[in-house]
């Protein structure tokens, strides 16, 4: 009798081989032309400055973009299964989901007031 984990091990080995092989081929075959722009640090479209790294403050936009992603990502992750099982959850499910939606609206309104949806 064969081990049922053999196909998983073979697939993981092939994936690892492809990943390492791609990186190795890129290091060997790829061009080695470095310039100032290519090795410069890139921070979300804003030029990094020594002040922001050591003692300065990052703009609030960094955190607002992260909050937007988290708000909508978590909302979809919880709303989809709730919608699928809506019939079995009855009143408890409706109350729980309305509570969740009210709690998720608080950071959304905060971000809206801070100007997170205004594109510069």
CSV table of N, CA and C in Angstrom, one decimal:
chain,number,residue,atom,x,y,z
A,1,UNK,N,0.8,-1.2,0.0
A,1,UNK,CA,0.0,0.0,0.0
A,1,UNK,C,0.9,1.2,0.0
A,2,UNK,N,0.6,2.2,-0.8
A,2,UNK,CA,1.4,3.4,-0.9
A,2,UNK,C,1.0,4.4,0.1
A,3,UNK,N,1.9,5.3,0.4
A,3,UNK,CA,1.6,6.3,1.4
A,3,UNK,C,0.8,7.4,0.7
A,4,UNK,N,-0.3,7.9,1.3
A,4,UNK,CA,-1.1,8.9,0.6
A,4,UNK,C,-0.4,10.3,0.6
A,5,UNK,N,0.6,10.5,1.3
A,5,UNK,CA,1.3,11.8,1.3
A,5,UNK,C,2.4,11.9,0.2
A,6,UNK,N,2.6,10.9,-0.5
A,6,UNK,CA,3.6,10.9,-1.6
A,6,UNK,C,3.3,11.9,-2.6
A,7,UNK,N,2.1,12.0,-3.1
A,7,UNK,CA,1.8,13.1,-4.1
A,7,UNK,C,2.0,14.5,-3.6
A,8,UNK,N,1.7,14.7,-2.3
A,8,UNK,CA,1.9,16.0,-1.8
A,8,UNK,C,3.4,16.4,-1.7
A,9,UNK,N,4.2,15.4,-1.2
A,9,UNK,CA,5.6,15.6,-1.1
A,9,UNK,C,6.2,15.8,-2.5
A,10,UNK,N,5.8,15.1,-3.5
A,10,UNK,CA,6.3,15.3,-4.9
A,10,UNK,C,5.9,16.7,-5.4
A,11,UNK,N,4.7,17.1,-5.1
A,11,UNK,CA,4.3,18.4,-5.6
A,11,UNK,C,5.0,19.5,-4.9
A,12,UNK,N,5.2,19.4,-3.6
A,12,UNK,CA,6.0,20.4,-2.8
A,12,UNK,C,7.5,20.4,-3.3
A,13,UNK,N,8.0,19.3,-3.6
A,13,UNK,CA,9.4,19.2,-4.1
A,13,UNK,C,9.5,19.9,-5.5
A,14,UNK,N,8.6,19.6,-6.3
A,14,UNK,CA,8.6,20.3,-7.7
A,14,UNK,C,8.4,21.8,-7.5
A,15,UNK,N,7.6,22.2,-6.6
A,15,UNK,CA,7.4,23.7,-6.4
A,15,UNK,C,8.7,24.3,-5.9
A,16,UNK,N,9.3,23.7,-4.9
A,16,UNK,CA,10.6,24.2,-4.4
A,16,UNK,C,11.6,24.2,-5.5
A,17,UNK,N,11.7,23.1,-6.3
A,17,UNK,CA,12.7,23.1,-7.4
A,17,UNK,C,12.5,24.2,-8.4
A,18,UNK,N,11.2,24.5,-8.7
A,18,UNK,CA,10.9,25.5,-9.7
A,18,UNK,C,11.3,26.9,-9.1
A,19,UNK,N,11.0,27.1,-7.8
A,19,UNK,CA,11.3,28.4,-7.2
A,19,UNK,C,12.8,28.6,-7.1
A,20,UNK,N,13.5,27.7,-6.6
A,20,UNK,CA,15.0,27.8,-6.5
A,20,UNK,C,15.6,27.8,-7.9
A,21,UNK,N,15.1,27.0,-8.8
A,21,UNK,CA,15.6,27.1,-10.2
A,21,UNK,C,15.4,28.4,-10.9
A,22,UNK,N,14.3,29.0,-10.7
A,22,UNK,CA,14.0,30.3,-11.2
A,22,UNK,C,14.9,31.4,-10.7
A,23,UNK,N,15.1,31.4,-9.4
A,23,UNK,CA,16.0,32.4,-8.7
A,23,UNK,C,17.4,32.2,-9.2
A,24,UNK,N,17.9,30.9,-9.3
A,24,UNK,CA,19.2,30.6,-9.7
A,24,UNK,C,19.4,31.0,-11.2
A,25,UNK,N,18.5,30.7,-12.0
A,25,UNK,CA,18.6,31.1,-13.4
A,25,UNK,C,18.6,32.6,-13.6
A,26,UNK,N,17.8,33.3,-12.8
A,26,UNK,CA,17.8,34.8,-12.9
A,26,UNK,C,19.2,35.3,-12.4
A,27,UNK,N,19.8,34.7,-11.4
A,27,UNK,CA,21.1,35.2,-11.0
A,27,UNK,C,22.2,35.0,-12.0
A,28,UNK,N,22.1,33.8,-12.7
A,28,UNK,CA,23.1,33.5,-13.7
A,28,UNK,C,22.9,34.2,-15.0
A,29,UNK,N,21.7,34.2,-15.5
A,29,UNK,CA,21.4,34.7,-16.9
A,29,UNK,C,21.1,36.2,-16.9
A,30,UNK,N,20.5,36.7,-15.8
A,30,UNK,CA,20.1,38.1,-15.9
A,30,UNK,C,21.2,39.1,-16.0
A,31,UNK,N,20.9,40.3,-16.5
A,31,UNK,CA,21.9,41.4,-16.7
A,31,UNK,C,22.3,41.9,-15.3
A,32,UNK,N,23.5,42.4,-15.2
A,32,UNK,CA,24.0,42.9,-13.9
A,32,UNK,C,24.3,44.4,-14.1
A,33,UNK,N,23.3,45.1,-14.5
A,33,UNK,CA,23.5,46.6,-14.7
A,33,UNK,C,22.8,47.3,-13.5
A,34,UNK,N,23.6,47.8,-12.6
A,34,UNK,CA,23.1,48.5,-11.4
A,34,UNK,C,23.3,50.0,-11.6
A,35,UNK,N,22.3,50.8,-11.3
A,35,UNK,CA,22.4,52.2,-11.3
A,35,UNK,C,21.7,52.8,-10.1
A,36,UNK,N,21.8,54.1,-9.9
A,36,UNK,CA,21.3,54.7,-8.7
A,36,UNK,C,19.8,54.5,-8.5
A,37,UNK,N,19.0,54.6,-9.5
A,37,UNK,CA,17.6,54.4,-9.4
A,37,UNK,C,17.2,53.0,-9.1
A,38,UNK,N,18.0,52.0,-9.6
A,38,UNK,CA,17.6,50.6,-9.4
A,38,UNK,C,17.9,50.2,-7.9
A,39,UNK,N,18.9,50.7,-7.3
A,39,UNK,CA,19.3,50.3,-5.9
A,39,UNK,C,18.7,51.2,-4.9
A,40,UNK,N,18.0,52.3,-5.3
A,40,UNK,CA,17.4,53.2,-4.4
A,40,UNK,C,16.2,52.6,-3.7
A,41,UNK,N,16.0,52.9,-2.4
A,41,UNK,CA,14.8,52.4,-1.7
A,41,UNK,C,13.6,53.1,-2.2
A,42,UNK,N,12.5,52.3,-2.2
A,42,UNK,CA,11.2,52.8,-2.7
A,42,UNK,C,10.2,52.6,-1.7
A,43,UNK,N,9.5,53.6,-1.2
A,43,UNK,CA,8.5,53.6,-0.2
A,43,UNK,C,7.2,54.1,-0.7
A,44,UNK,N,6.4,53.3,-1.2
A,44,UNK,CA,5.0,53.6,-1.6
A,44,UNK,C,4.8,54.9,-2.4
A,45,UNK,N,5.7,55.1,-3.3
A,45,UNK,CA,5.6,56.3,-4.2
A,45,UNK,C,6.1,57.6,-3.6
A,46,UNK,N,6.6,57.6,-2.4
A,46,UNK,CA,7.1,58.7,-1.8
A,46,UNK,C,8.6,58.5,-1.6
A,47,UNK,N,9.5,59.5,-2.0
A,47,UNK,CA,10.9,59.3,-1.8
A,47,UNK,C,11.2,59.2,-0.3
A,48,UNK,N,11.9,58.2,0.1
A,48,UNK,CA,12.3,58.1,1.5
A,48,UNK,C,13.3,59.1,1.9
A,49,UNK,N,13.2,59.6,3.1
A,49,UNK,CA,14.2,60.6,3.6
A,49,UNK,C,14.8,60.1,4.9
A,50,UNK,N,16.0,60.6,5.2
A,50,UNK,CA,16.6,60.1,6.4
A,50,UNK,C,15.8,60.5,7.7
A,51,UNK,N,15.0,61.6,7.5
A,51,UNK,CA,14.2,62.0,8.7
A,51,UNK,C,13.1,61.0,9.0
A,52,UNK,N,12.5,60.5,7.9
A,52,UNK,CA,11.3,59.6,8.1
A,52,UNK,C,11.8,58.2,8.8
A,53,UNK,N,13.0,57.8,8.5
A,53,UNK,CA,13.5,56.5,9.0
A,53,UNK,C,13.9,56.7,10.4
A,54,UNK,N,14.6,57.7,10.8
A,54,UNK,CA,15.2,57.8,12.1
A,54,UNK,C,14.2,58.4,13.1
A,55,UNK,N,13.9,59.7,12.8
A,55,UNK,CA,13.1,60.4,13.9
A,55,UNK,C,11.9,61.1,13.4
A,56,UNK,N,11.6,61.0,12.1
A,56,UNK,CA,10.4,61.7,11.5
A,56,UNK,C,9.2,60.8,11.6
A,57,UNK,N,8.1,61.4,11.2
A,57,UNK,CA,6.8,60.7,11.1
A,57,UNK,C,6.5,60.4,9.7
A,58,UNK,N,5.8,59.2,9.5
A,58,UNK,CA,5.3,58.9,8.2
A,58,UNK,C,4.0,59.5,8.0
A,59,UNK,N,3.6,59.9,6.8
A,59,UNK,CA,2.3,60.4,6.6
A,59,UNK,C,1.2,59.5,7.0
A,60,UNK,N,0.1,60.0,7.4
A,60,UNK,CA,-1.0,59.2,7.8
A,60,UNK,C,-1.6,58.3,6.6
A,61,UNK,N,-1.3,58.7,5.4
A,61,UNK,CA,-1.7,57.9,4.2
A,61,UNK,C,-1.3,56.5,4.3
A,62,UNK,N,-0.1,56.2,4.8
A,62,UNK,CA,0.4,54.8,4.9
A,62,UNK,C,-0.6,54.0,5.7
A,63,UNK,N,-1.0,54.5,6.8
A,63,UNK,CA,-1.9,53.7,7.7
A,63,UNK,C,-3.3,53.7,7.2
A,64,UNK,N,-3.7,54.8,6.6
A,64,UNK,CA,-5.1,54.8,6.0
A,64,UNK,C,-5.3,53.8,4.9
A,65,UNK,N,-4.3,53.6,4.1
A,65,UNK,CA,-4.4,52.6,3.0
A,65,UNK,C,-4.4,51.2,3.6
A,66,UNK,N,-3.6,51.0,4.6
A,66,UNK,CA,-3.6,49.7,5.3
A,66,UNK,C,-5.0,49.4,5.9
A,67,UNK,N,-5.5,50.4,6.6
A,67,UNK,CA,-6.8,50.3,7.2
A,67,UNK,C,-7.9,50.0,6.2
A,68,UNK,N,-7.9,50.7,5.1
A,68,UNK,CA,-8.9,50.4,4.0
A,68,UNK,C,-8.8,49.0,3.6
A,69,UNK,N,-7.6,48.5,3.3
A,69,UNK,CA,-7.5,47.1,2.9
A,69,UNK,C,-8.0,46.2,3.9
A,70,UNK,N,-7.7,46.4,5.2
A,70,UNK,CA,-8.1,45.5,6.2
A,70,UNK,C,-9.6,45.5,6.4
A,71,UNK,N,-10.2,46.7,6.4
A,71,UNK,CA,-11.6,46.9,6.6
A,71,UNK,C,-12.4,46.1,5.5
A,72,UNK,N,-12.1,46.3,4.2
A,72,UNK,CA,-12.8,45.7,3.2
A,72,UNK,C,-12.5,44.2,3.0
A,73,UNK,N,-11.3,43.8,3.3
A,73,UNK,CA,-10.9,42.4,3.2
A,73,UNK,C,-11.6,41.6,4.3
A,74,UNK,N,-11.5,42.1,5.5
A,74,UNK,CA,-12.2,41.4,6.6
A,74,UNK,C,-13.7,41.3,6.4
A,75,UNK,N,-14.2,42.4,5.9
A,75,UNK,CA,-15.7,42.5,5.7
A,75,UNK,C,-16.1,41.4,4.7
A,76,UNK,N,-15.4,41.3,3.6
A,76,UNK,CA,-15.8,40.3,2.6
A,76,UNK,C,-15.6,38.9,3.2
A,77,UNK,N,-14.5,38.7,3.9
A,77,UNK,CA,-14.2,37.3,4.5
A,77,UNK,C,-15.4,36.9,5.4
A,78,UNK,N,-15.9,37.8,6.1
A,78,UNK,CA,-17.0,37.4,7.1
A,78,UNK,C,-18.4,37.5,6.4
A,79,UNK,N,-18.6,38.3,5.5
A,79,UNK,CA,-19.9,38.5,4.9
A,79,UNK,C,-20.3,37.3,3.9
A,80,UNK,N,-19.3,36.8,3.2
A,80,UNK,CA,-19.6,35.7,2.3
A,80,UNK,C,-20.1,34.5,2.9
A,81,UNK,N,-19.4,33.9,4.0
A,81,UNK,CA,-20.0,32.7,4.6
A,81,UNK,C,-21.3,33.0,5.3
A,82,UNK,N,-21.5,34.2,5.8
A,82,UNK,CA,-22.8,34.6,6.5
A,82,UNK,C,-23.9,34.5,5.4
A,83,UNK,N,-23.6,35.1,4.2
A,83,UNK,CA,-24.6,35.1,3.2
A,83,UNK,C,-25.0,33.6,2.7
A,84,UNK,N,-24.0,32.8,2.7
A,84,UNK,CA,-24.2,31.4,2.3
A,84,UNK,C,-25.1,30.6,3.3
A,85,UNK,N,-24.8,30.9,4.6
A,85,UNK,CA,-25.5,30.2,5.7
A,85,UNK,C,-26.6,31.0,6.3
A,86,UNK,N,-27.2,32.0,5.6
A,86,UNK,CA,-28.2,32.9,6.1
A,86,UNK,C,-29.4,32.2,6.6
A,87,UNK,N,-29.9,31.2,5.9
A,87,UNK,CA,-31.1,30.5,6.3
A,87,UNK,C,-31.0,29.7,7.7
A,88,UNK,N,-29.8,29.2,8.0
A,88,UNK,CA,-29.7,28.4,9.2
A,88,UNK,C,-29.4,29.3,10.4
A,89,UNK,N,-28.9,30.5,10.2
A,89,UNK,CA,-28.5,31.4,11.3
A,89,UNK,C,-29.7,32.1,12.0
A,90,UNK,N,-30.7,32.3,11.3
A,90,UNK,CA,-31.9,33.0,11.8
A,90,UNK,C,-31.6,34.3,12.5
A,91,UNK,N,-32.3,34.7,13.6
A,91,UNK,CA,-32.2,36.0,14.2
A,91,UNK,C,-30.8,36.2,14.8
A,92,UNK,N,-30.2,35.2,15.4
A,92,UNK,CA,-28.9,35.3,15.9
A,92,UNK,C,-27.8,35.8,14.9
A,93,UNK,N,-27.9,35.2,13.7
A,93,UNK,CA,-27.0,35.6,12.6
A,93,UNK,C,-27.2,37.0,12.2
A,94,UNK,N,-28.4,37.4,12.1
A,94,UNK,CA,-28.7,38.8,11.7
A,94,UNK,C,-28.2,39.8,12.7
A,95,UNK,N,-28.4,39.5,14.0
A,95,UNK,CA,-27.9,40.4,15.1
A,95,UNK,C,-26.4,40.4,15.1
A,96,UNK,N,-25.8,39.3,15.0
A,96,UNK,CA,-24.3,39.2,15.0
A,96,UNK,C,-23.7,39.9,13.8
A,97,UNK,N,-24.3,39.8,12.6
A,97,UNK,CA,-23.8,40.5,11.5
A,97,UNK,C,-24.0,42.0,11.5
A,98,UNK,N,-25.1,42.4,12.0
A,98,UNK,CA,-25.4,43.8,12.2
A,98,UNK,C,-24.4,44.5,13.2
A,99,UNK,N,-24.1,43.7,14.2
A,99,UNK,CA,-23.1,44.2,15.2
A,99,UNK,C,-21.7,44.3,14.5
A,100,UNK,N,-21.4,43.3,13.8
A,100,UNK,CA,-20.1,43.3,13.1
A,100,UNK,C,-20.1,44.5,12.1
A,101,UNK,N,-21.1,44.8,11.4
A,101,UNK,CA,-21.1,45.8,10.4
A,101,UNK,C,-21.0,47.2,11.1
A,102,UNK,N,-21.7,47.4,12.2
A,102,UNK,CA,-21.6,48.6,13.0
A,102,UNK,C,-20.1,48.8,13.4
A,103,UNK,N,-19.5,47.7,14.0
A,103,UNK,CA,-18.1,47.8,14.4
A,103,UNK,C,-17.1,48.1,13.3
A,104,UNK,N,-17.4,47.6,12.1
A,104,UNK,CA,-16.5,47.8,11.0
A,104,UNK,C,-16.7,49.2,10.4
A,105,UNK,N,-17.8,49.8,10.6
A,105,UNK,CA,-18.1,51.1,10.1
A,105,UNK,C,-17.3,52.2,10.9
A,106,UNK,N,-17.0,51.9,12.1
A,106,UNK,CA,-16.2,52.9,12.9
A,106,UNK,C,-14.9,53.3,12.3
A,107,UNK,N,-14.0,52.4,11.9
A,107,UNK,CA,-12.8,52.8,11.3
A,107,UNK,C,-13.0,53.3,9.9
A,108,UNK,N,-14.0,52.9,9.2
A,108,UNK,CA,-14.3,53.4,7.9
A,108,UNK,C,-14.7,54.9,8.0
A,109,UNK,N,-15.5,55.3,8.9
A,109,UNK,CA,-15.9,56.7,9.1
A,109,UNK,C,-14.6,57.5,9.6
A,110,UNK,N,-13.8,56.9,10.4
A,110,UNK,CA,-12.6,57.6,10.9
A,110,UNK,C,-11.7,57.9,9.7
A,111,UNK,N,-11.5,56.9,8.8
A,111,UNK,CA,-10.7,57.1,7.6
A,111,UNK,C,-11.3,58.1,6.7
A,112,UNK,N,-12.6,58.1,6.5
A,112,UNK,CA,-13.2,59.1,5.7
A,112,UNK,C,-13.0,60.5,6.2
A,113,UNK,N,-13.1,60.7,7.5
A,113,UNK,CA,-12.9,62.0,8.1
A,113,UNK,C,-11.5,62.5,8.0
A,114,UNK,N,-10.5,61.5,8.0
A,114,UNK,CA,-9.1,61.9,7.9
A,114,UNK,C,-8.7,62.1,6.5
A,115,UNK,N,-9.5,61.9,5.5
A,115,UNK,CA,-9.2,62.2,4.1
A,115,UNK,C,-8.5,61.0,3.4
A,116,UNK,N,-8.8,59.8,3.8
A,116,UNK,CA,-8.1,58.7,3.2
A,116,UNK,C,-8.6,58.3,1.9
A,117,UNK,N,-9.8,58.8,1.5
A,117,UNK,CA,-10.3,58.5,0.2
A,117,UNK,C,-10.1,59.6,-0.9
A,118,UNK,N,-9.3,60.6,-0.5
A,118,UNK,CA,-9.0,61.7,-1.4
A,118,UNK,C,-7.7,61.4,-2.1
A,119,UNK,N,-7.7,61.3,-3.4
A,119,UNK,CA,-6.5,61.0,-4.1
A,119,UNK,C,-5.8,62.3,-4.5
A,120,UNK,N,-4.5,62.4,-4.2
A,120,UNK,CA,-3.7,63.5,-4.6
A,120,UNK,C,-3.0,63.4,-5.9
